[in-house]
Coordinates of C-alpha atoms and ligand atoms in Angstrom, one line a residue:
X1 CA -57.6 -41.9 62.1
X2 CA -59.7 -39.0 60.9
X3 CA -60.6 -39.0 57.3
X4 CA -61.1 -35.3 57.0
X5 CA -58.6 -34.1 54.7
X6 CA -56.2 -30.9 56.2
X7 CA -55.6 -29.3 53.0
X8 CA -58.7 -27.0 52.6
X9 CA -59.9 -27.8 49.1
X10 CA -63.2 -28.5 47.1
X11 CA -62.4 -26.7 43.7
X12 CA -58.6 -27.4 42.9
X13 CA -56.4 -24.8 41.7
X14 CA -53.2 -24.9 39.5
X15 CA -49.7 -23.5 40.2
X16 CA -48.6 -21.4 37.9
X17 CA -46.1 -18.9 37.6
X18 CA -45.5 -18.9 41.3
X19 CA -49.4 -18.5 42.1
X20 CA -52.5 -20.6 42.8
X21 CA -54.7 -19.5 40.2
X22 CA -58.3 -21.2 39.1
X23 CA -58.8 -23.2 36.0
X24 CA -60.5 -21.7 32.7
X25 CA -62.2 -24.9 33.1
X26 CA -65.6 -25.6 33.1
X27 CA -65.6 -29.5 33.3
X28 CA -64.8 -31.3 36.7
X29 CA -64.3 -34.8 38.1
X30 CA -64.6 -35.5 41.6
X31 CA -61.8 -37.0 43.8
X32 CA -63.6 -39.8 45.6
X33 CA -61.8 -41.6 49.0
X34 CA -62.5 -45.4 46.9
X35 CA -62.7 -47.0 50.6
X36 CA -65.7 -44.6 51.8
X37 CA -66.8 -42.6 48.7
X38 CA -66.9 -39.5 50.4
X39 CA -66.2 -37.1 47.7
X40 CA -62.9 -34.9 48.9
X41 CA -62.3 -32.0 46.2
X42 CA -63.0 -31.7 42.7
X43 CA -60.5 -31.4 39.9
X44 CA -60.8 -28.7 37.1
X45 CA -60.3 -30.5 34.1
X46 CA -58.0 -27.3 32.6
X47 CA -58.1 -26.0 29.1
X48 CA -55.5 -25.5 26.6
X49 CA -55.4 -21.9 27.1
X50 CA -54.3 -23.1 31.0
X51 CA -51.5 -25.3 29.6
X52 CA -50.2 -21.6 27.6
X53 CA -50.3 -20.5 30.3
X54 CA -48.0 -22.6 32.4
X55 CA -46.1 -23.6 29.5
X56 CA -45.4 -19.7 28.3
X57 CA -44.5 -19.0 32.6
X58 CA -42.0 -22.0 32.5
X59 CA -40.3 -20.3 29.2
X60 CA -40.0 -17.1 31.0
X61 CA -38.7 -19.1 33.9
X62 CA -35.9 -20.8 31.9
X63 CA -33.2 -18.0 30.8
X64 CA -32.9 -17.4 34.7
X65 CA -32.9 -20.6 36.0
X66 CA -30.6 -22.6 33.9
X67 CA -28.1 -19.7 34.5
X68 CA -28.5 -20.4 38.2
X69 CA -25.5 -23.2 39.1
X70 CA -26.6 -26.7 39.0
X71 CA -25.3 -26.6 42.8
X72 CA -27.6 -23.6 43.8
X73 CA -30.6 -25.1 42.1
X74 CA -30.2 -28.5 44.2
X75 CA -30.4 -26.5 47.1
X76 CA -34.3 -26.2 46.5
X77 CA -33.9 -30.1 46.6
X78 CA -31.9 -30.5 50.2
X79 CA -35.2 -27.8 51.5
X80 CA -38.0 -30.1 49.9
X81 CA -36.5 -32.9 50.9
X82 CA -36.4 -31.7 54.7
X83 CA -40.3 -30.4 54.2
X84 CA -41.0 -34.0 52.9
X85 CA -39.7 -35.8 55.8
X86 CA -41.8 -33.1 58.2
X87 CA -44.6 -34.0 56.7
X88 CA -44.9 -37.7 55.6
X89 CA -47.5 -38.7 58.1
X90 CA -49.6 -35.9 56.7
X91 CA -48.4 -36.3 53.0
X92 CA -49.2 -40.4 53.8
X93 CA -52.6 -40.4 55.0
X94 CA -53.7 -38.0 51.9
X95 CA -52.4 -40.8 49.8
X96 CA -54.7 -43.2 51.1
X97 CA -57.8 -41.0 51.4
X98 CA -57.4 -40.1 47.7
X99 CA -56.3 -43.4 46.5
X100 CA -56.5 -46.3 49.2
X101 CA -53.7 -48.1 49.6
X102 CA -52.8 -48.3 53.6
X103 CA -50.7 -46.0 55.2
X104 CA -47.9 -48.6 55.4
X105 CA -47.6 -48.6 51.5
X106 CA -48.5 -44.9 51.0
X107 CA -45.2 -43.7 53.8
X108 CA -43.7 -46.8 52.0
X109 CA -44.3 -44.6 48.7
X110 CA -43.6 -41.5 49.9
X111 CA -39.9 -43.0 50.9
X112 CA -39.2 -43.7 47.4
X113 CA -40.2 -40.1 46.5
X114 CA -38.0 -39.0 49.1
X115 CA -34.8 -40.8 47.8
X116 CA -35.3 -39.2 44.2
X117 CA -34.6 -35.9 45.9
X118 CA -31.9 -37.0 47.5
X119 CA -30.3 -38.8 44.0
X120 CA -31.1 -35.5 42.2
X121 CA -29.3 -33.5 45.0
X122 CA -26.3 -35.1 43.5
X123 CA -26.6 -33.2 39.9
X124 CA -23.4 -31.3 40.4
X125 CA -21.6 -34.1 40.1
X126 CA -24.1 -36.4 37.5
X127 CA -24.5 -33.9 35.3
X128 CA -20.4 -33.6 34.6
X129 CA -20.0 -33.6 30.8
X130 CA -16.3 -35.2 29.9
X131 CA -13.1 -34.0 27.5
X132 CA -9.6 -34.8 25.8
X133 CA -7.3 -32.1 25.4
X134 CA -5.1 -32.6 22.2
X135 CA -7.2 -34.4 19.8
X136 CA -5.0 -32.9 17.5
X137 CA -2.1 -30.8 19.0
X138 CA -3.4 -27.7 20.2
X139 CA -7.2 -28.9 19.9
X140 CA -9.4 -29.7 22.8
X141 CA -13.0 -31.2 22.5
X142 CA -15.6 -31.6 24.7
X143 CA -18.9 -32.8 26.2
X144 CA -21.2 -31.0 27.8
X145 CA -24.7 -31.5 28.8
X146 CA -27.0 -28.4 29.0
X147 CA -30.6 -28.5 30.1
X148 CA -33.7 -28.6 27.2
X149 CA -36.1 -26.1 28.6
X150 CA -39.8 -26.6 29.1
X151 CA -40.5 -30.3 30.1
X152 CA -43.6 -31.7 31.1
X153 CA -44.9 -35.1 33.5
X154 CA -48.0 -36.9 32.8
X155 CA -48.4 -39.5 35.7
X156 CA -50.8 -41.7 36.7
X157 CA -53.8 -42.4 40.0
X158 CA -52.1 -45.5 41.6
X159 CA -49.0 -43.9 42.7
X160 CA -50.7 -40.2 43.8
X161 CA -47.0 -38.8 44.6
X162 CA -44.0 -41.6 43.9
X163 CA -44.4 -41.1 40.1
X164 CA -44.0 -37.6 39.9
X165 CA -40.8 -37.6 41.9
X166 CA -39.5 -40.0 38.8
X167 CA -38.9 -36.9 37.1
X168 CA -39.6 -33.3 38.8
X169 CA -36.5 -33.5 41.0
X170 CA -33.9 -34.7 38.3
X171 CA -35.7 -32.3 35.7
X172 CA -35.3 -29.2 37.4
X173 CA -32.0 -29.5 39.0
X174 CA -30.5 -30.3 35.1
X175 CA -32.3 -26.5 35.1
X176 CA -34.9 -27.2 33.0
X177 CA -38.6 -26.0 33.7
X178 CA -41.6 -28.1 34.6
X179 CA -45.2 -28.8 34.0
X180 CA -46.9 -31.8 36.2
X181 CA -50.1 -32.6 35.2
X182 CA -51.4 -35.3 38.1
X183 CA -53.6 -38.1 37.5
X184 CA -57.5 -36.1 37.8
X185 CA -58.4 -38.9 40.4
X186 CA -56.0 -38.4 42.8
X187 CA -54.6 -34.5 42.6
X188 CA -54.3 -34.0 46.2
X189 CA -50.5 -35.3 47.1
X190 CA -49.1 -33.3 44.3
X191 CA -51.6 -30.7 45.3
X192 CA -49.6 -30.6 48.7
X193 CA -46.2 -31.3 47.7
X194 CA -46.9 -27.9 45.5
X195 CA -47.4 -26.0 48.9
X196 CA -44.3 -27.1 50.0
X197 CA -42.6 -26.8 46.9
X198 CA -44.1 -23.1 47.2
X199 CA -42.1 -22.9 50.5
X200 CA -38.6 -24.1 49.6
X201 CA -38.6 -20.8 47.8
X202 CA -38.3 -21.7 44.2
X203 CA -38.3 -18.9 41.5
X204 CA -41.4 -18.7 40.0
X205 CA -42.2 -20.5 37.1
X206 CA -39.6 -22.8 37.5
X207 CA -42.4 -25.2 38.5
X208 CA -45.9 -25.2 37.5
X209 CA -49.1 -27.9 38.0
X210 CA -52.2 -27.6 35.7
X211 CA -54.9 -30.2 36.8
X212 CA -57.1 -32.1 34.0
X213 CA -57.4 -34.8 32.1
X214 CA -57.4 -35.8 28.2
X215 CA -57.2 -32.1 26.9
X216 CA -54.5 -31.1 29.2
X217 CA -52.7 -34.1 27.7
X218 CA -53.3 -33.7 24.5
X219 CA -52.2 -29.7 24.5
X220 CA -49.0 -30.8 26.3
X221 CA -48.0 -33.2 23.3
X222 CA -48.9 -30.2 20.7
X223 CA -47.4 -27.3 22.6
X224 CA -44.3 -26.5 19.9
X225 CA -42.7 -25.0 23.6
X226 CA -42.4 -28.1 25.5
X227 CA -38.9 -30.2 24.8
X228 CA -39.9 -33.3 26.3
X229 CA -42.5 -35.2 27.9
X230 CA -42.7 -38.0 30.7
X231 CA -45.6 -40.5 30.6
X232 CA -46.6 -43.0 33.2
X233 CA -50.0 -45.0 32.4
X234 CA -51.3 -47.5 30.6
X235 CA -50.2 -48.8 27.3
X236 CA -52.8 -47.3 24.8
X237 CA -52.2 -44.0 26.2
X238 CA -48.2 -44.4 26.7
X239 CA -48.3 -45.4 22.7
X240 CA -51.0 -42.2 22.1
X241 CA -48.8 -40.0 23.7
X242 CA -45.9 -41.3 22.3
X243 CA -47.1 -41.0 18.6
X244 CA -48.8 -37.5 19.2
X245 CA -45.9 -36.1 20.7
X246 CA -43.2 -37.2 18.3
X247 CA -45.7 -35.5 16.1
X248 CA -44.2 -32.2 17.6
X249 CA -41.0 -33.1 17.3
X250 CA -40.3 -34.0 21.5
X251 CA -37.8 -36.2 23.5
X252 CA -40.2 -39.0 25.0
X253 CA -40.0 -41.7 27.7
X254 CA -43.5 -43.5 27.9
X255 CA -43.8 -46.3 30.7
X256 CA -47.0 -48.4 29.7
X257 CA -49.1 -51.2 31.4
X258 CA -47.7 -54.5 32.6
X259 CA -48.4 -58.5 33.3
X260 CA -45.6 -59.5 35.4
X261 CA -44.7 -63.1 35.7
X262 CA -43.1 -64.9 38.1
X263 CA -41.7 -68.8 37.7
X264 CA -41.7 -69.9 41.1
X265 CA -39.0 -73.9 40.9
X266 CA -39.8 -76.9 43.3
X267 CA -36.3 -76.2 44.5
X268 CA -37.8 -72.8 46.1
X269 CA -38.2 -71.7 49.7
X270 CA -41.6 -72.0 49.3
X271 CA -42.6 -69.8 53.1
X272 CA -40.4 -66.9 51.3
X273 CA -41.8 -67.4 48.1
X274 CA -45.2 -67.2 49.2
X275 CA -45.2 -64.3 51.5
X276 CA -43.6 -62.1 48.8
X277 CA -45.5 -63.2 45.9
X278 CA -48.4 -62.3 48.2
X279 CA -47.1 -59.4 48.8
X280 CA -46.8 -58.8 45.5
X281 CA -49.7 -59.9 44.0
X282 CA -52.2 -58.3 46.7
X283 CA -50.1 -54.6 47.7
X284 CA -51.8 -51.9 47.6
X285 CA -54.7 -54.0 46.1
X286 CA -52.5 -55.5 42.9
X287 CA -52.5 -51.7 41.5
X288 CA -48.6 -51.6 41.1
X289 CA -47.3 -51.7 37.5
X290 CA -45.1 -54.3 39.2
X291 CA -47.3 -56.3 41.1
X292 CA -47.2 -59.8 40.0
X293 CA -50.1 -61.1 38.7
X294 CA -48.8 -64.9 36.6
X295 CA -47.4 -67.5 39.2
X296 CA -45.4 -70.3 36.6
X297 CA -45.0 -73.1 38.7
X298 CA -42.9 -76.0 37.8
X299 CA -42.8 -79.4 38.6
X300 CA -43.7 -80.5 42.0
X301 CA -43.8 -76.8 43.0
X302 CA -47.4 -76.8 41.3
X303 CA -49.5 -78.5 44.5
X304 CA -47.3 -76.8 47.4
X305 CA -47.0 -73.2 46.3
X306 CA -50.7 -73.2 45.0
X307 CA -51.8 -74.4 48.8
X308 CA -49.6 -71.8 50.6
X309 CA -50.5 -69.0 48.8
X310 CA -54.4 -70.1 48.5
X311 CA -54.1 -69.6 52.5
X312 CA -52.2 -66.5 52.2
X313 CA -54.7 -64.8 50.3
X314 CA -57.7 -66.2 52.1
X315 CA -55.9 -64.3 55.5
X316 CA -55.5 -60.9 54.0
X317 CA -57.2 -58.1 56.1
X318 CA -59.0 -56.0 53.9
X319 CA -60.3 -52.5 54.7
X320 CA -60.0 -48.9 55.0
X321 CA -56.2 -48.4 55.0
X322 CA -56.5 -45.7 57.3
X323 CA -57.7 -48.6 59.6
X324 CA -54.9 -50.4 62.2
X325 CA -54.5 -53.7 61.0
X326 CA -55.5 -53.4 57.1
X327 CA -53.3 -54.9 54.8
X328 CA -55.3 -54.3 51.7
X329 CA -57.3 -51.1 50.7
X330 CA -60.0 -51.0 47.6
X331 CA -59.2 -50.4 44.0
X332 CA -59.5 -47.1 42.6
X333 CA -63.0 -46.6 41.3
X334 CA -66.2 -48.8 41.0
X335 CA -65.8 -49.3 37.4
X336 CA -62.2 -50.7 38.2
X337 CA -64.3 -52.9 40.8
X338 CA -66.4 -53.9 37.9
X339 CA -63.8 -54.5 35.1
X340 CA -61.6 -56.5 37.8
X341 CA -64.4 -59.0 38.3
X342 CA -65.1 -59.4 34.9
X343 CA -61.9 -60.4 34.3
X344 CA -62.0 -62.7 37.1
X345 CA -65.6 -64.0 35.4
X346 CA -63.6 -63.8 31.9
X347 CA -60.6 -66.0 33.5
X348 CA -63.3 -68.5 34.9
X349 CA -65.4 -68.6 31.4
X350 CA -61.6 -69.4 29.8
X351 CA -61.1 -72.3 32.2
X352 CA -59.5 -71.1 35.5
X353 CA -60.8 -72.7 39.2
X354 CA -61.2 -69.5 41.4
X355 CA -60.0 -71.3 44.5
X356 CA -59.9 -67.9 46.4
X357 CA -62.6 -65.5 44.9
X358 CA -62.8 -62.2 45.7
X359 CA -65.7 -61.1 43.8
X360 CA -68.2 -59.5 45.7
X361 CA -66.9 -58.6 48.5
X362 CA -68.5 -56.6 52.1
X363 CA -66.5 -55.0 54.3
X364 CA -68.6 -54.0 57.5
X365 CA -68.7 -50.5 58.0
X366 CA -67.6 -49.5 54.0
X367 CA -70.4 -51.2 52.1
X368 CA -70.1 -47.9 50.0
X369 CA -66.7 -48.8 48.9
X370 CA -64.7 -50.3 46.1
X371 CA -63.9 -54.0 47.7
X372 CA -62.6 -56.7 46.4
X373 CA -60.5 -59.6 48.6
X374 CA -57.8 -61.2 46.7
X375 CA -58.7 -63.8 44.2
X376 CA -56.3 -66.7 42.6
X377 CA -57.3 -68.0 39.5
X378 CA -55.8 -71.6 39.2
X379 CA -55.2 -73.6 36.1
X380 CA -55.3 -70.4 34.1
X381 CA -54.7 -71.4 30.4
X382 CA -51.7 -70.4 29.0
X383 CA -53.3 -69.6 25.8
X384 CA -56.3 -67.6 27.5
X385 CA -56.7 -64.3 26.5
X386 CA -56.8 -63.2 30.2
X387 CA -53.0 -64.6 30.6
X388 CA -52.0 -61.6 28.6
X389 CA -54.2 -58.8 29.8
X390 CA -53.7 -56.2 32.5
X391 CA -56.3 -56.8 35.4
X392 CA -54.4 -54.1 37.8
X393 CA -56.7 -55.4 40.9
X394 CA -56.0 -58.4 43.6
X395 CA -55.8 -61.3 41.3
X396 CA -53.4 -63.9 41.1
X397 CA -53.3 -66.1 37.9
X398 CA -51.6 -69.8 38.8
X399 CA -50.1 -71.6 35.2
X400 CA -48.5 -74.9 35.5
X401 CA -45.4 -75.5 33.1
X402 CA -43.1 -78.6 32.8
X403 CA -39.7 -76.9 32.5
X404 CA -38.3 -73.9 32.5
X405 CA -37.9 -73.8 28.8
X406 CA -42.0 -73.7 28.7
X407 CA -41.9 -70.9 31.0
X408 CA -39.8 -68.5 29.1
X409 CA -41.6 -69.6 26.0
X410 CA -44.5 -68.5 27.5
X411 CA -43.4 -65.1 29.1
X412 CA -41.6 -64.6 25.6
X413 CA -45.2 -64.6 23.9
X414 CA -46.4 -61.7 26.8
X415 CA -46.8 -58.4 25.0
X416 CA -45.9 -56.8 27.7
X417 CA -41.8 -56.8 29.8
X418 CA -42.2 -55.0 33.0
X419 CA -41.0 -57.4 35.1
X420 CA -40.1 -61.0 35.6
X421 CA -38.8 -62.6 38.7
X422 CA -37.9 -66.1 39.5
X423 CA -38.0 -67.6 43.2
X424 CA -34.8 -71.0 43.4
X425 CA -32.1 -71.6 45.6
X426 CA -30.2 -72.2 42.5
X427 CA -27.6 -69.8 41.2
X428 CA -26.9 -71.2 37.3
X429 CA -31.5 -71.1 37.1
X430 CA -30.8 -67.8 38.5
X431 CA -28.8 -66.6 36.2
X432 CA -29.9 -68.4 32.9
X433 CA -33.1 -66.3 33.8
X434 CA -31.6 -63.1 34.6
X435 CA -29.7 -63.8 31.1
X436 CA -32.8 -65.1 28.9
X437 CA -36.3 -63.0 30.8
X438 CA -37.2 -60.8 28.3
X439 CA -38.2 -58.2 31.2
X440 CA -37.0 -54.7 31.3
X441 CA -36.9 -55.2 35.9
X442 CA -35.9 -58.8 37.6
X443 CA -36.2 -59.9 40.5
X444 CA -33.9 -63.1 41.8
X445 CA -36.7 -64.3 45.1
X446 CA -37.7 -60.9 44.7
X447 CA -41.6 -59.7 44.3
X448 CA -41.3 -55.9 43.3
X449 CA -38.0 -55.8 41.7
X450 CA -38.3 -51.5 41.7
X451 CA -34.9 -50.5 40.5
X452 CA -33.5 -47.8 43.5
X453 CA -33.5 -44.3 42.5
X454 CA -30.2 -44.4 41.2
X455 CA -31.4 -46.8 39.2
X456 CA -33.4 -46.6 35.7
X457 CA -36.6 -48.3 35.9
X458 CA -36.8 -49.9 33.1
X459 CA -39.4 -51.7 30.7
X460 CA -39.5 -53.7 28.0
X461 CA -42.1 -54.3 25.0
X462 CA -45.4 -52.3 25.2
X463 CA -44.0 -51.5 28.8
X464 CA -42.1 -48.8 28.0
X465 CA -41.8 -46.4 24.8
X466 CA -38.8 -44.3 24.4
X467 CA -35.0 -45.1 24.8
X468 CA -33.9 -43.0 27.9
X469 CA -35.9 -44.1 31.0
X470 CA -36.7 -42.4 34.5
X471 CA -34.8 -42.1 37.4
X472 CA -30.5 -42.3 37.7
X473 CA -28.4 -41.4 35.0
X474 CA -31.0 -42.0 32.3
X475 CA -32.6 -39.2 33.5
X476 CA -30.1 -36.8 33.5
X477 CA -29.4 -38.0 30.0
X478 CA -33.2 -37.6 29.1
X479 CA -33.3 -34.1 30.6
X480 CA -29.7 -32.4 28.9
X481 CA -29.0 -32.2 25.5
X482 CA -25.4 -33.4 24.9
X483 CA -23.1 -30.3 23.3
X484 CA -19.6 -31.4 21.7
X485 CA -16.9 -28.0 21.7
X486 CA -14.1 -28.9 19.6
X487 CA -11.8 -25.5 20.8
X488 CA -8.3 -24.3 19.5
X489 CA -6.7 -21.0 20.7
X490 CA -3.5 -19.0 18.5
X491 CA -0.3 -19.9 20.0
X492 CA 0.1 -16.4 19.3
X493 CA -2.9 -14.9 22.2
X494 CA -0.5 -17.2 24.6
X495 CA 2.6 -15.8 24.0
X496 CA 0.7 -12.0 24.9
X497 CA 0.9 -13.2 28.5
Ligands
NAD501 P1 -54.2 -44.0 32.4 O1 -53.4 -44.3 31.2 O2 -55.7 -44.1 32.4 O3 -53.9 -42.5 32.8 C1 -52.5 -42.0 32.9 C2 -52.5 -40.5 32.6 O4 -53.0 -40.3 31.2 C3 -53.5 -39.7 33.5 O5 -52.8 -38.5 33.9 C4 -54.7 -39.4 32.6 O6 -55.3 -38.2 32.9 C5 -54.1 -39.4 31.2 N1 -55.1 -40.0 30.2 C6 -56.0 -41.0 30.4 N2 -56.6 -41.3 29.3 C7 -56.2 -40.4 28.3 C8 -56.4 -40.2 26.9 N3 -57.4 -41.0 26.3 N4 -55.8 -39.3 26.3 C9 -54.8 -38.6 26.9 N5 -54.5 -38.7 28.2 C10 -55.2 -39.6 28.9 O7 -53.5 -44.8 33.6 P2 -54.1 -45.0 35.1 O8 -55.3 -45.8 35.1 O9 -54.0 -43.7 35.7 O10 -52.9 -45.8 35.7 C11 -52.8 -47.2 35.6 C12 -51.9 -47.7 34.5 O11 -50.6 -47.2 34.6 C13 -51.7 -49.2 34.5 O12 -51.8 -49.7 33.2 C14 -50.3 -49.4 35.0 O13 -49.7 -50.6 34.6 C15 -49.6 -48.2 34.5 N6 -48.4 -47.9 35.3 C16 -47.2 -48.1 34.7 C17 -46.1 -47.9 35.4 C18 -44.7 -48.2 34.8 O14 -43.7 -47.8 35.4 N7 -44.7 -48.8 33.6 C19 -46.1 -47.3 36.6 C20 -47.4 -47.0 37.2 C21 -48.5 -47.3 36.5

């Protein structure tokens, strides 16, 4: 496959107000294809004077849309969703020239995106507020959920599109208006799902994109216009953006960093167990905030999952994920590269064996990019300081425990509760640990336990910050402010008619 990219860029523009305009910026990072390092555009890093501006468009925006009826509005939806079916080859292979993950996972990505549209199609109905006539006689009283106005999304590089569709569809067909500021190191999928959002015909305003980094961030958190913000990212930022937002008095729902566990029993079907923890561990090059990244083993299933998935690992195909045949792409940046085998050199300094060491990797024909292969660190120490820190790159930690009890005390002690999954054939270990896992997602012999649109993806601990999460009815909670009418009417205006 080519690796031109269609969309014509080298300077990136925002969306505001219904127009690509240019950036008051004078700052701008380049957006680097991590498997070749050909640079492919640049990204403004905006001002605060471009967040006014988007911010004072989507307050002009509002009065109209919100007026507009929630089932009008989702119509916008049913014509994006039609333009992002059209287009998910083209929308795919951006993905992967801007952030690297094959084009499996990124049309894999791009399906999840596409069922958000299609839960937030179904506003009309979610939205419904509820009542009780006679709560005293001749008193009615209800609930009603109206929309909070300017909202803004903050996402982050290793899912270029998914993450925004979180929140933009449910956001704006509760008639609310939005700001998306992308990740600055992969702008281009947004950057294209903005054409097309552009052709569904959307009044303008109602949507707006300001490219940038930090300062965009921070303006977005001051802004005294914007009701509410979304965050996806990593833990010190989620709790930064968190703080300095609540600051300004804003709804919040931060989603943070992760270590995800899973506690793999002898009593396992160890061929399934390996090929999903694989999966797992080593998609889209362990950059998932669900990937798992701690295998607890217990008992005898210490010596036969640690050989299985030792020769998984070793067998990955790693390469350009444009190429036929890759199964594993590169991580985002060289300094990722660097910090991942760090780690890995951290992990070994703590004790671990590297049994499969991915550290220095070549790829023929992409020396220039950022390779690893997967790597399992076996025998990790459960009390090593690299058993509770994020790598987010293709490493596998393998901890022994003696019992399940020992398990959960350790994943108790994680500071972080993205995810936990257990692999068993048995249902009462199955449930004690879907009753017990202090994990926000789990997965029973699942690897990525991501919660369906229609579900909330939830997080636990320094995961998540906030109450309300994304996606299903959380977020049409998140996105309307509840109203209570308590209403009487004079017999007397009756009796007229
Ligand atoms: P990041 O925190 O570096 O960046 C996220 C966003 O914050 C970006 O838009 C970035 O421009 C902005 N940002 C970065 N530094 C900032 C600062 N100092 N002040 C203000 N804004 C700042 O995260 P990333 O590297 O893009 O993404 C990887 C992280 O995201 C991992 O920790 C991963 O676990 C997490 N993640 C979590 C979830 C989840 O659902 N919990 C999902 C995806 C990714």
């Amino acid at each position: 496959m080519s690796s031109a990219v269609t969309t014509q860029i080298s300077e990136l523009q925002n969306y505001v107000n219904g127009a690509w305009q240019r950036a008051a910026a004078t700052e701008y990072v380049d957006v680097t294809n991590p498997a070749t390092a050909e640079v492919l555009a640049r990204t403004p890093l905006s001002t605060s004077a471009d967040v006014d501006a988007a911010v004072q468009a989507a307050v002009d925006a509002f009065a109209g849309w919100r007026r507009t009826p929630p089932g009008e509005r989702v119509q916008y939806l049913f014509k994006l969703k039609n333009l992002l079916e059209d287009q998910l080859d083209e929308l795919a292979r951006i993905i992967t020239l801007e952030n690297g993950k094959t084009f499996a996972e990124a049309r894999a990505e791009l399906r999840r995106a596409i069922e958000n549209v299609e839960v937030a199609c179904g506003i009309p109905i979610m939205m419904q507020g509820y009542n009780l006539e006679d709560v005293t006689p001749g008193v009615d009283e209800m609930q009603i959920r109206q929309p909070l106005g300017v909202v803004a999304a903050i996402v982050p590089f290793n899912f270029p599109a998914m993450v925004s569709y979180w929140f933009l569809p449910y956001a704006i067909a509760c008639g609310n208006t939005f700001i998306l500021k992308p990740s600055e190191r992969v702008p281009l999928s947004m950057h294209r799902a903005f054409e097309l959002l552009e052709k569904t015909g959307l009044p303008k305003g109602v949507v707006n994109l300001v490219n940038g980094g930090r300062d965009v961030v921070n303006a977005l958190c001051d802004h005294p216009q914007v009701r509410a913000i979304s965050f996806v990212g990593s833990t010190p930022v989620a709790k930064h953006v968190y703080t300095r937002s609540a600051a300004s008095g804003k709804r919040m729902q931060c989603q943070g960093g992760a270590k995800n566990h899973v506690v793999v029993l002898p009593d396992a079907d160890m061929d399934l167990a390996t090929q999903v923890i694989s999966d797992s561990a080593f998609g889209c090059a362990g950059q998932r905030c669900l990937a798992v990244s701690v295998a607890v083993t217990i008992g005898e299933a210490q010596k036969s999952f640690r050989d299985s998935i030792a020769h998984a690992a070793s067998t990955i195909r790693v390469g350009n994920g444009l190429d036929v045949g890759v199964q594993m792409g590169p991580v985002i940046t060289k300094e990722s590269k660097q910090r991942i085998e760090s780690l890995i050199s951290a992990g070994v300094g703590e004790g671990a064996r590297p049994i499969v060491d991915g550290r220095n990797a070549k790829i023929p024909k992409y020396e220039s990019g950022n390779f690893l292969t997967p790597t399992i660190l076996d025998r990790l120490p459960s009390t090593s300081q690299l058993a509770n820190t994020e790598i987010f790159g293709p490493v596998l930690s393998l901890i022994h425990a003696s019992s399940i009890d020992e398990a959960m005390e350790f994943l108790r002690r994680s500071p972080y509760g993205n995810q936990a999954s257990l692999f068993t054939t048995s249902g009462s270990a199955a449930r004690r640990f879907r009753y017990e896992a202090p994990a926000g997602n789990i997965g029973i012999n699942i690897g990525v336990a991501a919660p369906m649109a229609y579900f909330p993806f939830s997080g636990w601990k320094e995961s998540f910050f906030g109450i309300l999460h994304g996606q299903g009815r959380d977020s049409v909670e998140f996105f309307t402010e509840s109203k209570i009418v308590v209403e009487r009417w004079s017999r007397q205006e009756t009796r007229k008619f």
